[in-house]
Amino acid sequence: MTIYRSMSTTTPVAGEPAPPAKAPAAKQGKKNNKKSKGANDFLLKTPKGTKDWADKDMIIRDAIFGSLTALFKKHGGMTIDTPVFELREILTGKYGEDSKLIYNLEDQGGELTSLRYDLTVPFARFVACNSISSIKRYHIAKVYRRDQPAMTKGRMREFYQCDFDVAGNYDMMVPDAEILTVLCEGLTGLGITDFKVKLNHRKILDGIFQACGVKEEDVRKVSSAVDKLDKLPWAAVKKEMCVDKNQPEEVADKIGDFVKLKGSIREVLSMLETNDLLKTNESAQKGIQEMLILADYVDAFGVDEFLSFDLSLARGLDYYTGLIYEAVTSASAPPENASELKEKAKKSVKEGDEVEDASEFVGVGSIAAGGRYDNLVGMFSNGKSIPCVGISFGVERIFSIIKARAAKELDSVSSSHTDVYVMAFGGGEGWDGYLKERMAVTNKLWKQGINAEYLYKTKANIRKQFDAAEKAGAKLAVILGKQEYSEGKLRIKVLGQGDDGDDGELVSEEGLTAAIEKKLAELDTDGLNQVTRLIRGL
């Protein structure tokens, strides 16, 4: 098979050097030549912060998609898709300090566009464009951020998000409670049980800042500093607030008394309700009342054990207006000596250059996050706002956890989905290899929805057929014996049992598919196939 590779010119990201107009072709006859020879040399690699996906990695990722998609459908979600790039003005001003991470594209025919940073702002634009008053939607797609990559931790510049959102006017905190349930179901369904969902409320947080003396125009700046408490000690965050954000030390100290509080929803609420500073703050009181309602609803859904009311959670995105949350695990935090490792990594690159991969000194971070954003749709529809709340699962970060957990089990998983391999045994005068017959039997299995293959060879010896079946990861072999098949009989042999002496079960051609379906079901444990069990950690 000849592989043809085309190289087209691409539009550079604004502010980055343009690629060569034409890349020279690599010389023939040089094996493993990753660099072309010519006036314009280039390194043959994926862009920084991206990777090719193949083999067993794709099996894991597809299983994650399948598990989350089934969950979203169970909760009544309908799926949509939106363009991978949006008009730049749609994305501008929605992400706070993170706006610097947006990939801006060059002017194309009079339109300034940018690659989408998340799936939430495009969803809000979609709701406004289509005058939608209520919808439960899910969306699985790639997003792009010019962030510092940490590839083995799932922190990338191109990555998938799996979003589930509810838009519409409903009774207070009802959709929020269900979204939290979707979050917990999604992670436990993927075998991740050692997580904690940190909750906070923007109205409470904003009320705390106001009560402590933060000016209205400084609230978001102070909020972004507090949001770093999961990575930095309070002393470092206080320094940022006082030195970089120009807050008086007494204001920072008051804030520190609040943002160190965490516990169950009711435990933290009991402390907030009796706090003198917040008793007269309207914003904080509204948030407290909403959290009291939420406490009852999460009890009803049985997910309260996974939740922690943590006043240090701020979520830097500007569009959040109410409940905010993120799920973390033991892998989320950076290593204890992260600063030392970071400095060591910086010394290994030229001054002014960025470290290629930050995996050694960062953690996985949050593996899912979201919140309520009641005003975002209104930004696109002349103030006609539609309340929204949602959750986004970070697939690559979840993938990194599952792959690390299931490293040993992956050895026994095939990257193919083949269940049955169709073979033919025979020989002697007049033997033609039963190629047409193998095709016919394979086609019969396909029509019954059974994943099947056969060897693309007219006459294949027995060993090569078994080797091909093993490579494909097939569970069963259907064997067309020269004498038996002429009598309308075939054999079904279970593969991978290490018993070459077992000739398998002889069945009629009419009963073949039913016998195969029965045997495949018997090979599954508790009704779950090997990949599903691996993903769930069973």
XYZ file of C-alpha atoms in Angstrom:
538
model
C 0.000 0.000 0.000
C 1.377 3.378 -0.984
C 0.751 6.220 1.459
C 0.475 9.694 -0.013
C 1.117 12.710 2.180
C -0.122 16.124 1.115
C 1.199 19.311 2.654
C -1.062 22.349 2.455
C -0.322 25.875 3.553
C -1.961 26.816 6.824
C -2.968 30.142 8.309
C -0.690 30.986 11.238
C -1.938 32.019 14.630
C -1.753 35.773 15.033
C 1.474 36.811 16.704
C 3.335 33.660 15.685
C 5.813 33.305 12.813
C 4.350 32.089 9.542
C 5.338 28.598 8.344
C 7.445 28.218 5.199
C 5.384 28.687 2.054
C 6.326 25.227 0.865
C 7.953 22.484 2.898
C 10.531 20.413 1.010
C 9.843 16.713 0.582
C 12.018 14.297 2.533
C 14.652 12.488 0.490
C 13.974 8.937 -0.547
C 15.899 6.045 0.940
C 16.519 7.580 4.377
C 14.844 5.617 7.142
C 13.649 7.342 10.317
C 14.420 10.701 8.738
C 12.472 13.142 10.906
C 14.026 16.253 9.399
C 13.876 17.215 5.756
C 16.987 18.344 3.924
C 16.793 21.638 2.141
C 16.823 25.393 2.509
C 13.836 25.360 4.858
C 14.403 22.538 7.347
C 11.489 21.495 9.539
C 10.981 19.030 12.357
C 8.378 16.370 11.609
C 6.245 16.390 14.798
C 2.850 17.346 16.145
C 2.512 20.964 17.375
C 3.376 21.660 20.992
C 0.621 20.561 23.358
C -0.958 18.119 20.882
C -0.570 14.409 20.167
C -1.622 11.696 17.753
C -4.080 9.204 19.193
C -3.984 5.549 18.172
C -3.967 1.920 19.288
C -5.071 1.213 22.888
C -5.275 4.896 23.791
C -8.171 5.204 21.351
C -9.909 2.194 22.902
C -9.824 3.910 26.307
C -10.900 7.293 24.971
C -13.775 5.841 22.929
C -14.960 3.944 26.006
C -14.946 7.185 28.009
C -16.992 8.889 25.286
C -19.422 5.968 25.203
C -19.903 5.933 28.975
C -20.518 9.693 29.195
C -22.772 9.771 26.120
C -24.984 7.036 27.602
C -25.153 9.017 30.859
C -26.119 12.253 29.086
C -28.852 10.486 27.137
C -30.158 8.887 30.331
C -30.660 12.360 31.770
C -32.582 13.544 28.702
C -29.781 15.287 26.823
C -29.864 16.011 23.098
C -26.612 16.596 21.256
C -25.502 19.563 19.157
C -22.351 20.610 17.316
C -20.926 24.078 16.741
C -18.048 25.454 14.606
C -14.540 24.879 15.910
C -13.934 28.632 15.530
C -16.158 31.554 16.451
C -16.221 35.258 15.685
C -13.620 36.762 17.997
C -16.072 39.218 19.532
C -18.212 36.255 20.677
C -15.338 34.948 22.826
C -13.854 38.273 23.938
C -14.399 39.284 27.550
C -15.841 35.967 28.738
C -12.804 34.276 30.321
C -11.175 36.854 32.600
C -7.392 36.531 32.829
C -7.524 33.319 30.784
C -8.473 35.302 27.658
C -4.760 35.472 26.850
C -4.872 31.725 26.177
C -7.300 32.020 23.242
C -5.931 31.042 19.825
C -6.628 33.980 17.496
C -6.740 33.318 13.752
C -5.792 35.797 11.050
C -8.325 37.953 9.203
C -10.083 35.756 6.652
C -12.121 37.820 4.223
C -13.050 40.523 6.705
C -13.885 38.314 9.713
C -11.761 38.093 12.826
C -12.154 34.627 14.331
C -10.652 32.565 17.146
C -10.569 28.858 17.986
C -13.118 28.038 20.678
C -11.713 28.074 24.204
C -14.546 25.966 25.653
C -17.980 24.644 24.659
C -19.964 26.884 27.026
C -19.732 30.231 25.231
C -20.528 28.622 21.831
C -23.549 26.956 23.491
C -24.796 30.283 24.833
C -24.366 31.791 21.355
C -26.269 28.804 19.886
C -29.160 29.308 22.330
C -29.343 33.021 21.483
C -29.052 32.443 17.708
C -31.930 29.969 17.729
C -34.162 31.773 20.267
C -34.228 28.654 22.486
C -36.065 29.024 25.801
C -35.195 25.617 27.293
C -32.902 22.736 26.358
C -30.854 19.922 27.885
C -27.869 19.529 25.621
C -24.630 17.592 25.528
C -21.643 18.278 23.312
C -18.421 16.294 22.904
C -15.789 18.176 20.914
C -12.274 19.612 20.855
C -11.313 22.972 22.333
C -8.060 24.926 22.140
C -5.959 26.832 24.688
C -2.463 28.297 24.462
C -1.623 26.922 27.900
C 1.568 25.365 29.263
C 1.279 21.676 28.246
C 1.750 18.793 30.670
C 1.122 15.894 28.324
C 1.206 12.914 30.703
C -1.183 14.759 33.044
C -3.749 15.382 30.306
C -3.087 19.143 30.209
C -2.927 19.922 26.498
C -3.469 22.718 23.994
C -5.931 20.671 21.950
C -8.269 18.507 24.006
C -11.800 17.167 24.263
C -14.492 18.429 26.569
C -17.693 16.525 27.284
C -20.344 19.041 28.326
C -23.868 18.640 29.691
C -25.930 21.798 30.266
C -29.479 22.722 31.204
C -30.874 26.035 29.915
C -34.269 27.425 30.924
C -36.313 28.898 33.763
C -36.859 26.270 36.465
C -37.342 26.225 40.218
C -34.286 27.340 42.164
C -31.384 24.837 42.398
C -33.284 21.933 40.785
C -31.145 21.761 37.595
C -28.020 22.503 39.681
C -28.644 19.430 41.847
C -29.145 17.211 38.802
C -25.978 18.545 37.162
C -24.024 17.623 40.303
C -25.580 14.165 40.093
C -24.487 13.856 36.451
C -20.974 14.851 37.538
C -20.820 12.205 40.267
C -22.438 9.503 38.099
C -20.053 10.294 35.263
C -16.926 9.798 37.355
C -18.106 6.754 39.325
C -19.239 5.183 36.044
C -15.630 5.478 34.867
C -14.283 3.772 37.970
C -13.096 7.011 39.593
C -14.357 6.983 43.176
C -11.617 8.783 45.123
C -12.765 12.221 43.956
C -14.210 15.178 45.790
C -16.442 17.816 44.224
C -15.517 21.208 45.641
C -18.492 23.610 45.717
C -18.782 27.328 46.185
C -21.222 30.079 45.246
C -20.232 33.253 43.415
C -22.855 35.295 45.263
C -21.418 34.172 48.593
C -17.855 34.740 47.439
C -18.629 38.185 46.016
C -20.495 39.018 49.235
C -17.475 38.008 51.301
C -15.199 40.244 49.213
C -17.625 43.172 49.551
C -18.006 42.678 53.304
C -14.226 42.497 53.729
C -13.746 45.843 51.943
C -12.854 44.917 48.349
C -13.956 47.560 45.852
C -16.440 46.414 43.185
C -13.943 46.928 40.347
C -11.384 44.721 42.162
C -13.656 41.751 42.943
C -12.697 39.700 39.872
C -8.981 40.398 40.373
C -9.134 39.256 43.992
C -11.225 36.257 42.947
C -8.551 35.115 40.484
C -5.935 35.274 43.252
C -8.088 33.218 45.645
C -8.610 30.645 42.887
C -4.904 29.733 43.155
C -5.253 28.390 46.702
C -5.385 24.821 45.378
C -1.840 25.278 44.019
C -0.287 27.865 46.361
C -0.171 28.345 50.165
C -2.202 31.191 51.700
C 0.957 33.273 52.245
C 1.655 33.331 48.488
C -1.960 34.142 47.634
C -2.048 36.922 50.253
C 1.125 38.385 48.770
C -0.451 38.418 45.302
C -3.570 40.109 46.664
C -1.605 42.805 48.480
C 1.296 43.373 46.070
C -0.146 42.575 42.627
C -3.825 43.350 43.258
C -3.197 46.383 45.537
C -5.403 45.234 48.422
C -4.774 46.444 51.999
C -3.314 43.775 54.291
C -6.275 43.962 56.692
C -8.650 43.230 53.789
C -6.576 40.216 52.766
C -6.538 38.925 56.360
C -10.343 39.139 56.603
C -10.695 37.264 53.309
C -8.240 34.646 54.583
C -10.505 33.854 57.539
C -13.287 32.921 55.106
C -11.488 31.162 52.240
C -9.876 28.650 54.600
C -13.328 27.277 55.533
C -14.464 23.955 54.062
C -16.652 20.981 55.011
C -20.105 19.638 54.236
C -22.668 22.076 52.827
C -24.555 22.309 56.121
C -21.378 22.623 58.225
C -20.097 25.615 56.276
C -23.540 27.204 56.011
C -23.913 27.106 59.790
C -20.691 29.139 60.095
C -21.718 31.619 57.407
C -25.220 32.156 58.793
C -23.851 33.285 62.164
C -21.085 35.504 60.779
C -21.666 39.175 61.662
C -19.850 40.509 58.584
C -22.257 38.734 56.208
C -25.573 39.311 57.991
C -26.226 42.583 56.178
C -24.700 41.605 52.831
C -27.458 41.004 50.286
C -25.324 39.005 47.828
C -24.019 36.613 50.483
C -27.471 36.082 51.983
C -28.960 35.174 48.581
C -26.187 32.644 48.013
C -26.666 31.153 51.493
C -30.399 30.644 50.870
C -29.700 28.899 47.548
C -27.136 26.591 49.164
C -29.637 25.662 51.905
C -32.078 24.515 49.212
C -29.298 22.638 47.381
C -28.380 20.733 50.559
C -31.804 19.047 50.591
C -31.725 18.186 46.883
C -28.282 16.562 46.862
C -29.426 14.475 49.827
C -32.348 13.269 47.693
C -30.007 12.318 44.845
C -27.603 10.604 47.255
C -24.461 12.443 46.111
C -23.771 14.535 49.236
C -20.930 12.179 50.259
C -18.882 13.388 47.279
C -19.393 17.114 47.941
C -17.287 19.597 49.912
C -18.294 23.227 50.403
C -14.928 24.943 49.903
C -14.802 28.740 50.086
C -11.367 28.836 48.412
C -12.906 27.761 45.087
C -13.348 30.797 42.852
C -13.306 29.555 39.210
C -11.663 32.379 37.277
C -14.069 32.520 34.324
C -16.035 35.754 34.277
C -19.386 34.326 33.176
C -20.251 32.373 36.356
C -23.059 33.898 38.442
C -24.047 31.296 41.048
C -23.049 27.779 42.086
C -19.549 26.749 40.940
C -17.811 23.402 41.333
C -14.886 21.269 40.263
C -13.957 17.634 40.808
C -10.462 16.781 42.033
C -8.613 13.578 42.913
C -5.336 12.751 44.632
C -3.664 13.176 41.223
C -4.987 16.736 40.847
C -2.468 18.447 43.117
C 1.101 19.175 41.968
C 4.019 17.329 43.655
C 5.191 18.751 46.991
C 8.513 19.860 45.486
C 6.838 21.401 42.424
C 8.725 24.722 42.736
C 12.082 22.964 42.851
C 11.209 20.789 39.845
C 9.958 23.813 37.908
C 13.181 25.738 38.470
C 15.217 22.713 37.413
C 13.169 22.405 34.219
C 13.619 26.117 33.428
C 17.400 25.748 33.654
C 17.290 23.028 30.993
C 15.971 25.412 28.308
C 17.330 28.629 26.834
C 16.607 31.831 28.700
C 13.244 33.241 27.622
C 12.074 29.896 26.179
C 9.139 27.990 27.648
C 9.479 24.482 29.060
C 8.164 22.077 26.413
C 6.266 19.863 28.864
C 5.364 20.709 32.478
C 4.313 17.165 33.449
C 7.044 16.813 36.083
C 5.991 19.804 38.185
C 2.205 20.090 37.787
C -0.741 17.929 38.790
C -3.648 16.742 36.693
C -5.794 19.582 38.047
C -9.575 19.373 38.080
C -11.024 16.522 36.011
C -14.478 18.083 35.673
C -15.814 21.540 36.413
C -18.715 23.878 35.805
C -21.286 26.150 37.325
C -24.248 28.449 36.805
C -24.054 31.225 34.202
C -27.376 33.050 34.043
C -26.261 36.135 32.105
C -24.162 34.662 29.296
C -26.997 34.092 26.796
C -28.197 37.633 27.457
C -24.876 38.981 26.155
C -25.855 37.657 22.710
C -29.599 38.431 22.717
C -30.059 42.089 23.693
C -30.303 41.284 27.377
C -32.924 38.524 27.034
C -31.252 36.154 29.436
C -31.834 32.397 29.706
C -30.591 30.848 32.988
C -28.034 28.064 32.387
C -26.039 25.598 34.434
C -23.643 22.907 33.247
C -20.729 20.545 33.734
C -17.677 19.858 31.582
C -15.644 16.642 31.845
C -11.952 16.886 30.864
C -11.485 13.716 28.823
C -7.695 13.804 28.524
C -7.256 14.313 32.268
C -9.670 11.472 33.039
C -7.851 9.376 30.425
C -4.488 9.941 32.148
C -5.935 8.666 35.452
C -7.568 5.583 33.908
C -4.480 4.695 31.864
C -2.209 4.931 34.911
C -4.629 2.822 36.955
C -5.098 0.145 34.284
C -1.539 -0.013 32.916
C -1.118 -3.771 33.549
C -4.578 -4.755 32.319
C -4.017 -2.848 29.062
C -1.513 -5.470 27.942
C -4.347 -7.941 27.453
C -6.598 -5.494 25.574
C -6.573 -5.375 21.799
C -6.825 -2.107 19.901
C -9.162 -3.903 17.482
C -12.843 -4.598 18.130
C -12.810 -7.993 16.384
C -14.761 -10.692 18.223
C -14.659 -13.515 15.677
C -12.000 -14.637 13.194
C -13.174 -16.810 10.306
C -10.651 -19.478 9.227
C -10.427 -22.383 6.836
C -8.476 -25.629 7.335
C -7.727 -28.046 4.528
C -5.240 -29.056 1.897
C -4.428 -31.575 -0.743
C -5.505 -31.781 -4.343
C -8.268 -29.360 -5.317
C -8.002 -27.283 -2.114
C -8.667 -23.624 -2.959
C -8.500 -22.157 0.560
C -12.280 -21.540 0.886
C -11.761 -17.794 0.393
C -15.238 -17.204 -1.069
C -16.751 -19.367 1.656
C -14.892 -17.435 4.392
C -16.174 -14.202 2.863
C -19.739 -15.522 2.856
C -19.595 -16.672 6.490
C -17.986 -13.382 7.585
C -20.677 -11.425 5.733
C -23.361 -13.442 7.510
C -21.834 -12.483 10.857
C -21.584 -8.825 9.848
C -25.272 -8.769 8.989
C -26.025 -9.975 12.518
C -23.930 -7.156 14.000
C -21.001 -9.393 14.971
C -17.496 -7.954 14.584
C -15.628 -10.404 12.376
C -12.530 -10.663 10.170
C -10.823 -13.154 7.867
C -7.321 -13.335 6.367
C -6.889 -11.554 3.016
C -5.185 -14.539 1.447
C -6.503 -17.218 -0.891
C -4.683 -20.096 0.735
C -3.454 -19.453 4.278
C -1.783 -21.968 6.549
C -3.238 -22.668 9.958
C -0.499 -20.923 11.947
C -0.826 -17.633 10.021
C -4.576 -17.606 10.578
C -4.220 -18.118 14.330
C -1.490 -15.457 14.485
C -3.778 -13.008 12.664
C -6.638 -13.823 15.041
C -4.398 -13.238 18.061
C -3.178 -9.911 16.642
C -6.790 -8.828 16.092
C -7.688 -9.791 19.654
C -10.466 -12.107 18.500
C -12.267 -14.078 21.206
C -13.594 -16.842 18.951
C -12.514 -18.628 15.796
C -15.051 -19.982 13.303
C -13.325 -22.789 11.436
C -14.396 -24.079 8.021
C -12.922 -27.571 7.808
C -12.647 -29.068 4.324
C -14.705 -32.140 5.137
C -17.024 -30.654 7.803
C -18.029 -27.571 5.836
C -18.995 -29.667 2.839
C -21.496 -31.311 5.209
C -22.888 -27.935 6.430
C -20.955 -27.957 9.724
C -18.493 -25.434 11.245
C -16.438 -25.322 14.417
C -16.436 -22.567 17.039
C -13.242 -22.444 19.100
C -12.600 -20.160 22.076
C -9.254 -18.420 21.601
C -6.668 -17.296 24.151
C -7.242 -20.276 26.461
C -3.808 -21.823 25.912
C -5.372 -25.159 24.977
C -4.458 -26.100 21.409
C -5.911 -29.570 22.030
C -9.467 -28.222 22.221
C -10.988 -28.532 18.764
C -14.016 -26.458 19.698
C -17.739 -27.037 19.256
C -19.221 -28.360 16.015
C -22.385 -26.480 14.962
C -24.637 -26.318 11.931
C -24.313 -23.389 9.540
C -27.917 -22.385 10.345
C -27.201 -22.239 14.076
C -23.853 -20.457 13.773
C -24.815 -16.885 14.728
C -26.935 -17.970 17.695
C -24.092 -20.174 18.992
C -21.561 -17.341 18.596
C -23.772 -14.807 20.392
C -24.233 -17.263 23.262
C -20.489 -17.937 23.579
C -19.603 -14.224 23.432
C -22.102 -13.523 26.211
C -20.574 -16.331 28.298
C -17.103 -14.798 27.880
C -18.256 -11.478 29.398
C -18.069 -11.237 33.184
C -21.297 -10.054 34.834
C -22.518 -9.001 31.403
C -19.632 -6.552 30.906
C -16.957 -6.836 28.257
C -13.227 -6.529 28.955
C -12.893 -2.844 28.006
C -15.914 -1.786 30.082
C -14.551 -3.635 33.106
C -11.141 -2.018 32.614
C -12.635 1.492 32.355
C -14.720 0.981 35.487
C -11.775 -0.455 37.401
C -13.508 -3.786 38.030
